[in-house]
Coordinates of C-alpha atoms and ligand atoms in Angstrom, one line a residue:
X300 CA 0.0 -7.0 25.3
X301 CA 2.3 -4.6 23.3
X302 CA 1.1 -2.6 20.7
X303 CA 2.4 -4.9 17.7
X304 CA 0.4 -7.7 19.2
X305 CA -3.0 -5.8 19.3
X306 CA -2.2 -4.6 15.8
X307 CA -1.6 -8.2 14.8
X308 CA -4.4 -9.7 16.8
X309 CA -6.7 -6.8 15.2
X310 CA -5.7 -7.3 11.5
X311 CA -6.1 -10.7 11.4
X312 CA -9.5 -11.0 12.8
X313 CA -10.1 -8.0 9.9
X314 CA -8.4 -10.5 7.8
X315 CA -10.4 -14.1 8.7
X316 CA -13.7 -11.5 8.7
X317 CA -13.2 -10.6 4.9
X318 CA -15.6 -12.5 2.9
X319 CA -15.2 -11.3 -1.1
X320 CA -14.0 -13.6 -3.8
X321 CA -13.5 -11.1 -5.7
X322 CA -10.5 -8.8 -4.4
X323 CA -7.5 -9.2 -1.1
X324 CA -8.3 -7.6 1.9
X325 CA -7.1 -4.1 1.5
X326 CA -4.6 -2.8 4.1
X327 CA -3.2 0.9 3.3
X328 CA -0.2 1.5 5.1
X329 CA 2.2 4.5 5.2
X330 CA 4.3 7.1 6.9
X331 CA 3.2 11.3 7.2
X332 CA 4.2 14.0 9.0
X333 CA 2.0 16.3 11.1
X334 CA 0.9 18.0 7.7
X335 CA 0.3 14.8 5.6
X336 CA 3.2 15.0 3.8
X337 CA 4.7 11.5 2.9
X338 CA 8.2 13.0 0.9
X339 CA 9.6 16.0 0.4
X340 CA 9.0 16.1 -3.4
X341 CA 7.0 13.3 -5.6
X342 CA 10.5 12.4 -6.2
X343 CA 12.7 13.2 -3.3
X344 CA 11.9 10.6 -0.3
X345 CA 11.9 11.2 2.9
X346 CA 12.3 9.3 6.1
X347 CA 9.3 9.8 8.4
X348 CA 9.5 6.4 10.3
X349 CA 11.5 6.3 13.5
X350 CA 12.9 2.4 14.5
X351 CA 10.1 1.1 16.1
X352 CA 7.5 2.7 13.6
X353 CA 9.7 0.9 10.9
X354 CA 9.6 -2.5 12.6
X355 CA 5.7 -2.2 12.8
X356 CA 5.6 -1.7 9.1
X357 CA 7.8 -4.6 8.3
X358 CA 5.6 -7.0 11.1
X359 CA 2.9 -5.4 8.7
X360 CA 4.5 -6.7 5.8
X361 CA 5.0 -9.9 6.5
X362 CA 1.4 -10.1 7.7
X363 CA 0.3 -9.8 4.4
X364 CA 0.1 -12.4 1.2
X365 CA 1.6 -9.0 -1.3
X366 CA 2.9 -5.6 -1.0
X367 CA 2.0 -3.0 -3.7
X368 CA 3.5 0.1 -4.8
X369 CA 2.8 2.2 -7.8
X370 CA 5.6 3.2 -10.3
X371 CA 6.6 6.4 -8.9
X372 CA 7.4 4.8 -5.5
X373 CA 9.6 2.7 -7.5
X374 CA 11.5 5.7 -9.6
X375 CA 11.7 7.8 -6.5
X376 CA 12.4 5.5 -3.6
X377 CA 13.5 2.0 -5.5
X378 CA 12.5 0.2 -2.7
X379 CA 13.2 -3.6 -1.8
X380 CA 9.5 -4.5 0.0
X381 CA 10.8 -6.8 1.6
X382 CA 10.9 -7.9 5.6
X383 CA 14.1 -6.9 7.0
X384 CA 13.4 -5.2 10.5
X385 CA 10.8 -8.6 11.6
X386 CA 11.0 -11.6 11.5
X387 CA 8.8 -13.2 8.9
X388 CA 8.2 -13.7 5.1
X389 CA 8.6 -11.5 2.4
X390 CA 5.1 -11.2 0.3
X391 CA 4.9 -10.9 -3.2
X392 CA 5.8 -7.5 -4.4
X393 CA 3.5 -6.2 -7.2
X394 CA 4.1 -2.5 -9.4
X395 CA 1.2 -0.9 -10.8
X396 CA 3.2 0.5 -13.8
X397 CA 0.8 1.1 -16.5
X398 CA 3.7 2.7 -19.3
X399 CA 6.2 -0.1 -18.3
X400 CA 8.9 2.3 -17.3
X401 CA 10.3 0.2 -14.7
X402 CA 14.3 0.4 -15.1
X403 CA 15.7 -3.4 -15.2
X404 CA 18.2 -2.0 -12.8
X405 CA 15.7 -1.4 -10.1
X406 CA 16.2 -3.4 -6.7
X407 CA 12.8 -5.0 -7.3
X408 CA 14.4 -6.9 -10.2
X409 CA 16.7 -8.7 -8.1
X410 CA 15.1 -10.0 -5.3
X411 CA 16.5 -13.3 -4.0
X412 CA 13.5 -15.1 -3.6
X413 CA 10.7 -13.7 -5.8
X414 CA 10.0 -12.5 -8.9
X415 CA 7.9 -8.9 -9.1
X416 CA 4.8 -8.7 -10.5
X417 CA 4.3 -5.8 -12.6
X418 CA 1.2 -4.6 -13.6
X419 CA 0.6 -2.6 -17.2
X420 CA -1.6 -1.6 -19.4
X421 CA 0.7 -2.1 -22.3
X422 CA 0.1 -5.5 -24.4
X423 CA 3.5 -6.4 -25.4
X424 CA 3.9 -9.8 -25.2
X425 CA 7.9 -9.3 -25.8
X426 CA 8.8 -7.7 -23.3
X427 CA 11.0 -9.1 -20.8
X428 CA 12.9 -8.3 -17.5
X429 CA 14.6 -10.6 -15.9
X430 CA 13.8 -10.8 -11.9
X431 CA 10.0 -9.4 -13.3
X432 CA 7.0 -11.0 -14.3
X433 CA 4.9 -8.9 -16.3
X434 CA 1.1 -9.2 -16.8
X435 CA -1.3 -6.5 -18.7
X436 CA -5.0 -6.0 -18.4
X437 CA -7.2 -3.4 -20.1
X438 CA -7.1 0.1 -18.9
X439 CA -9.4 2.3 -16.8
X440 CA -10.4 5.8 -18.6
X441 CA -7.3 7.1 -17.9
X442 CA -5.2 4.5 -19.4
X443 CA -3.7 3.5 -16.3
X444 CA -3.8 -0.2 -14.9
X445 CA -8.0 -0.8 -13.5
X446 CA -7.3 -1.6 -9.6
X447 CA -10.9 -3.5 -9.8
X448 CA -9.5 -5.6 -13.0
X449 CA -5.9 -5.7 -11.0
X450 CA -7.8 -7.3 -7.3
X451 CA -9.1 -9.9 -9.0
X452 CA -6.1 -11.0 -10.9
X453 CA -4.3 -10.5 -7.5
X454 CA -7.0 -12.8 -5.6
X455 CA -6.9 -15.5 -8.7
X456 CA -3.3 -16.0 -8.2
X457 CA -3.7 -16.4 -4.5
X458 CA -3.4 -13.2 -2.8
X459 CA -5.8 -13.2 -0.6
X460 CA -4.2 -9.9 1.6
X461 CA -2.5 -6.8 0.2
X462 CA -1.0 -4.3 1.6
X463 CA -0.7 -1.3 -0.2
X464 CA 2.4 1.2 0.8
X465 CA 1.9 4.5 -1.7
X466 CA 3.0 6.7 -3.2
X467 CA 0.2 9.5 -2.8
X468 CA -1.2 9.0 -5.9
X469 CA -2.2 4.9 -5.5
X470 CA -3.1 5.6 -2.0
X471 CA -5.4 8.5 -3.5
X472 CA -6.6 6.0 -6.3
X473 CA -7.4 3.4 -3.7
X474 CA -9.3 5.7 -1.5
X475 CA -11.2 7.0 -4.3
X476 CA -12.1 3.5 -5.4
X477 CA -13.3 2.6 -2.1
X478 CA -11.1 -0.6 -1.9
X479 CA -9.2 0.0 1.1
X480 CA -10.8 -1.9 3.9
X481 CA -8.1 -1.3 7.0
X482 CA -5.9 1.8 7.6
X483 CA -2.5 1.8 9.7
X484 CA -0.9 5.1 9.3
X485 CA 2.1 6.4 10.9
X486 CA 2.2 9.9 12.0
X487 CA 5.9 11.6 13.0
X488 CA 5.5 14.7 14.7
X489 CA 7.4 17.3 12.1
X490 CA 6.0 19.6 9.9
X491 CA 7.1 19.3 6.4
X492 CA 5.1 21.2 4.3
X493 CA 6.3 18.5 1.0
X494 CA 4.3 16.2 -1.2
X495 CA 0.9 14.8 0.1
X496 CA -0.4 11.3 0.8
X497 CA -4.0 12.0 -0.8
X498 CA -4.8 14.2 -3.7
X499 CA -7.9 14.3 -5.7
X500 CA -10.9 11.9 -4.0
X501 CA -13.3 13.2 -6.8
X502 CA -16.5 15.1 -6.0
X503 CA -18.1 12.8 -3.2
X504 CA -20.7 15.0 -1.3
X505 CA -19.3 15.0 2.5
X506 CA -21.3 12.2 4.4
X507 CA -19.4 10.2 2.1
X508 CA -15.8 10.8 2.6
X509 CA -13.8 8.2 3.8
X510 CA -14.0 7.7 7.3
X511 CA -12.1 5.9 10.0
X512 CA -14.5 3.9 11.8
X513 CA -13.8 2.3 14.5
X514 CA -10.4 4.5 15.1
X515 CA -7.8 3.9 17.3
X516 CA -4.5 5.6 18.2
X517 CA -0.9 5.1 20.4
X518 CA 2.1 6.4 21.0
X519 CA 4.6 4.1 19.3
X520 CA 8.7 5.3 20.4
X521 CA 8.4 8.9 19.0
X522 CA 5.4 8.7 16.7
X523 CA 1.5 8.5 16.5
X524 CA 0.1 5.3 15.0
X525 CA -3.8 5.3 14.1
X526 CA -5.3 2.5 12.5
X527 CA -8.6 1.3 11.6
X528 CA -11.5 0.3 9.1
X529 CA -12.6 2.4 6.1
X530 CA -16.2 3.7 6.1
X531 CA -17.4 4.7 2.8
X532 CA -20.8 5.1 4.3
X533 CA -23.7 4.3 2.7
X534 CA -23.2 6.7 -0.5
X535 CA -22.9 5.0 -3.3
X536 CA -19.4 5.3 -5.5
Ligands
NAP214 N1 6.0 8.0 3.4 C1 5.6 6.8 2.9 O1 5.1 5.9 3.6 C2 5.7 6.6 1.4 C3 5.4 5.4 0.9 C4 5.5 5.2 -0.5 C5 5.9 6.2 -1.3 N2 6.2 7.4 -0.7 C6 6.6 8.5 -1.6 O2 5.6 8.8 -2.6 C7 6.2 9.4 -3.7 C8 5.7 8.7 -4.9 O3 4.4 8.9 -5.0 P1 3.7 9.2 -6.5 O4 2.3 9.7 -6.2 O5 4.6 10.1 -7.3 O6 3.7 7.8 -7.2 P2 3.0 6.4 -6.9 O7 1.7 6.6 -6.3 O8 4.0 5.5 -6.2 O9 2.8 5.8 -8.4 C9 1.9 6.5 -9.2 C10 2.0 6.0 -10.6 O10 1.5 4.6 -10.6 C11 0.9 4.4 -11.8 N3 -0.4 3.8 -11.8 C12 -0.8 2.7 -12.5 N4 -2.1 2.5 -12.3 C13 -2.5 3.4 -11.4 C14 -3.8 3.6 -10.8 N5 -4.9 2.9 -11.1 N6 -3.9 4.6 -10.0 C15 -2.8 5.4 -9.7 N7 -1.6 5.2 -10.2 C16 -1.5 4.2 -11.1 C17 0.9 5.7 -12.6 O11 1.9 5.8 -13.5 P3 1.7 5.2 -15.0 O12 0.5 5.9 -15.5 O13 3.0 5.3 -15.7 O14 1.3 3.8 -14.7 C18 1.1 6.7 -11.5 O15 1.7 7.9 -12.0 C19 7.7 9.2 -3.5 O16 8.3 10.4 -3.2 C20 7.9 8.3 -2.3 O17 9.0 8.6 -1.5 C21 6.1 7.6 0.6

C-alpha cells in the first residue's frame, strides 16, 4: 500500500472515531521547510511542496467536508482551495476574516461551484460579495472571529471534517485552542530562515505542549511527511 493510501486509510478511521457534536474533526495541514518556515514573508509566498507532496495535499482536500484559511492566506497567496492535482471533490472553502477585508476580486469569489464562506466579526447585515456568503458571530477578546463559536456554526451547517491550511497565525490560534485533532505536515528539506508556521502558544507549562502522539513519518518524492494526532495532555487549557 502507497503512502496516500495509508494516509487515507489513517484519516478516515481518525474521522469515523470522532465523536463531538459540537465541532469537525480538526485536520491541520501545511507545507515548512527544515526551519519551520511556511513563506518567505507574511506576505510573500513561497512554494515548499514538490509534485507529489502537492498531490497528497489535494487527496487531503478532497478528504475533507471544508477547507479553511485565515485572511492573510487569502491577501498574500489568493488561493483557489480547490482539488486540482486529485481526483475528488472540492469542499467548502471558509475565511476567518474578522475586519471583512476580503477584496471582491479575490479567486475565492469566483469559484465555479461554491460560494465561500466568510467568517467576521463585523455585524453588517449589508454587505454583499457576490461568489461569498458572509456570516458574523461575536468576537473572542481580541476582536477576532471565536474558532469555538466558528466549529459549531461549521458542524451546524454540515461540516463534519475541516481541514485547516494556515497561514501561521490560524495554525498558531488553532494549536493554542487545542482544536486540532490530526496533523499532516509536509517538510521540504531547505533552509529558509522566512516567516514561521507557529508563533505565540501562550504560557502553557511544558508537559503540556502540543504533542504528536502516535507520530509517524516517510519519504514522499523529495520531502518528509509526518502526520499524526494532537496530544494536549492532560493539562487543562
Ligand atoms: N506553506 C504553507 O503550507 C502555507 C499555507 C497557508 C499560508 N501560508 C502562508 O502564510 C502566510 C499568511 O499567514 P498569516 O499568519 O499572515 O495569515 P493567516 O493565518 O492566513 O490569517 C491571519 C488572519 O486571520 C484573521 N483571523 C480571524 N480570526 C482569527 C482567529 N481566531 N485566529 C487567528 N486569526 C484570525 C486575522 O485577521 P483579522 O483580524 O483581520 O480577521 C488574522 O490576522 C502567507 O505568506 C502564506 O503564503 C503558507
Amino acid at each position: 500500500m502507497n503512502l496516500n493510501q495509508r494516509i487515507e486509510d489513517w484519516l478516515s478511521d481518525n474521522k469515523n472515531a470522532f465523536r463531538s457534536l459540537d465541532r469537525p474533526f480538526v485536520t491541520l495541514s501545511y507545507a515548512q521547510s527544515l526551519d519551520g518556515s511556511i513563506a518567505l514573508r507574511c506576505d510573500e509566498p513561497l512554494a515548499l511542496s514538490g509534485e507529489e507532496s502537492l498531490r497528497l495535499t489535494h487527496q487531503l482536500r478532497s478528504m475533507h467536508d471544508g477547507i479553511l484559511v485565515g485572511i492573510g492566506t487569502v491577501l498574500s497567496d489568493d488561493p483557489q482551495l480547490t482539488v486540482r492535482h486529485w481526483i475528488g471533490h472540492n469542499p467548502q472553502p471558509i475565511v476567518l476574516d474578522s475586519q471583512l477585508r476580503i477584496p471582491a476580486k479575490a479567486r475565492l469569489c469566483c469559484l465555479p461551484d461554491k460560494r465561500c464562506w466568510v467568517l467576521t466579526t463585523v455585524d453588517d447585515q449589508g454587505t454583499v460579495i457576490e461568489g461569498l456568503e458572509i456570516t458574523a458571530l461575536e468576537g473572542n477578546a481580541d476582536g477576532q472571529v471565536c474558532l469555538q463559536r466558528a466549529l459549531k456554526l461549521l458542524v451546524h451547517r454540515g461540516i463534519k471534517s475541516l481541514m485547516v491550511e494556515g497561514g501561521a497565525s490560524v495554525i498558531s490560534a488553532f494549536l493554542k485552542a487545542r482544536l486540532v485533532d490530526a496533523l499532516v505536515l509536509t517538510i521540504s528539506p531547505q533552509f529558509v530562515g522566512g516567516y514561521k508556521a507557529v508563533n505565540d502558544l501562550g504560557k502553557a507549562s511544558r508537559c503540556a505542549l502540543p504533542k504528536l502522539k502516535p507520530f509517524f513519518s516517510e519519504r514522499l518524492g523529495d520531502d518528509l511527511i509526518v502526520w499524526g494526532n494532537l496530544d494536549y495532555g492532560d493539562y487543562a487549557a
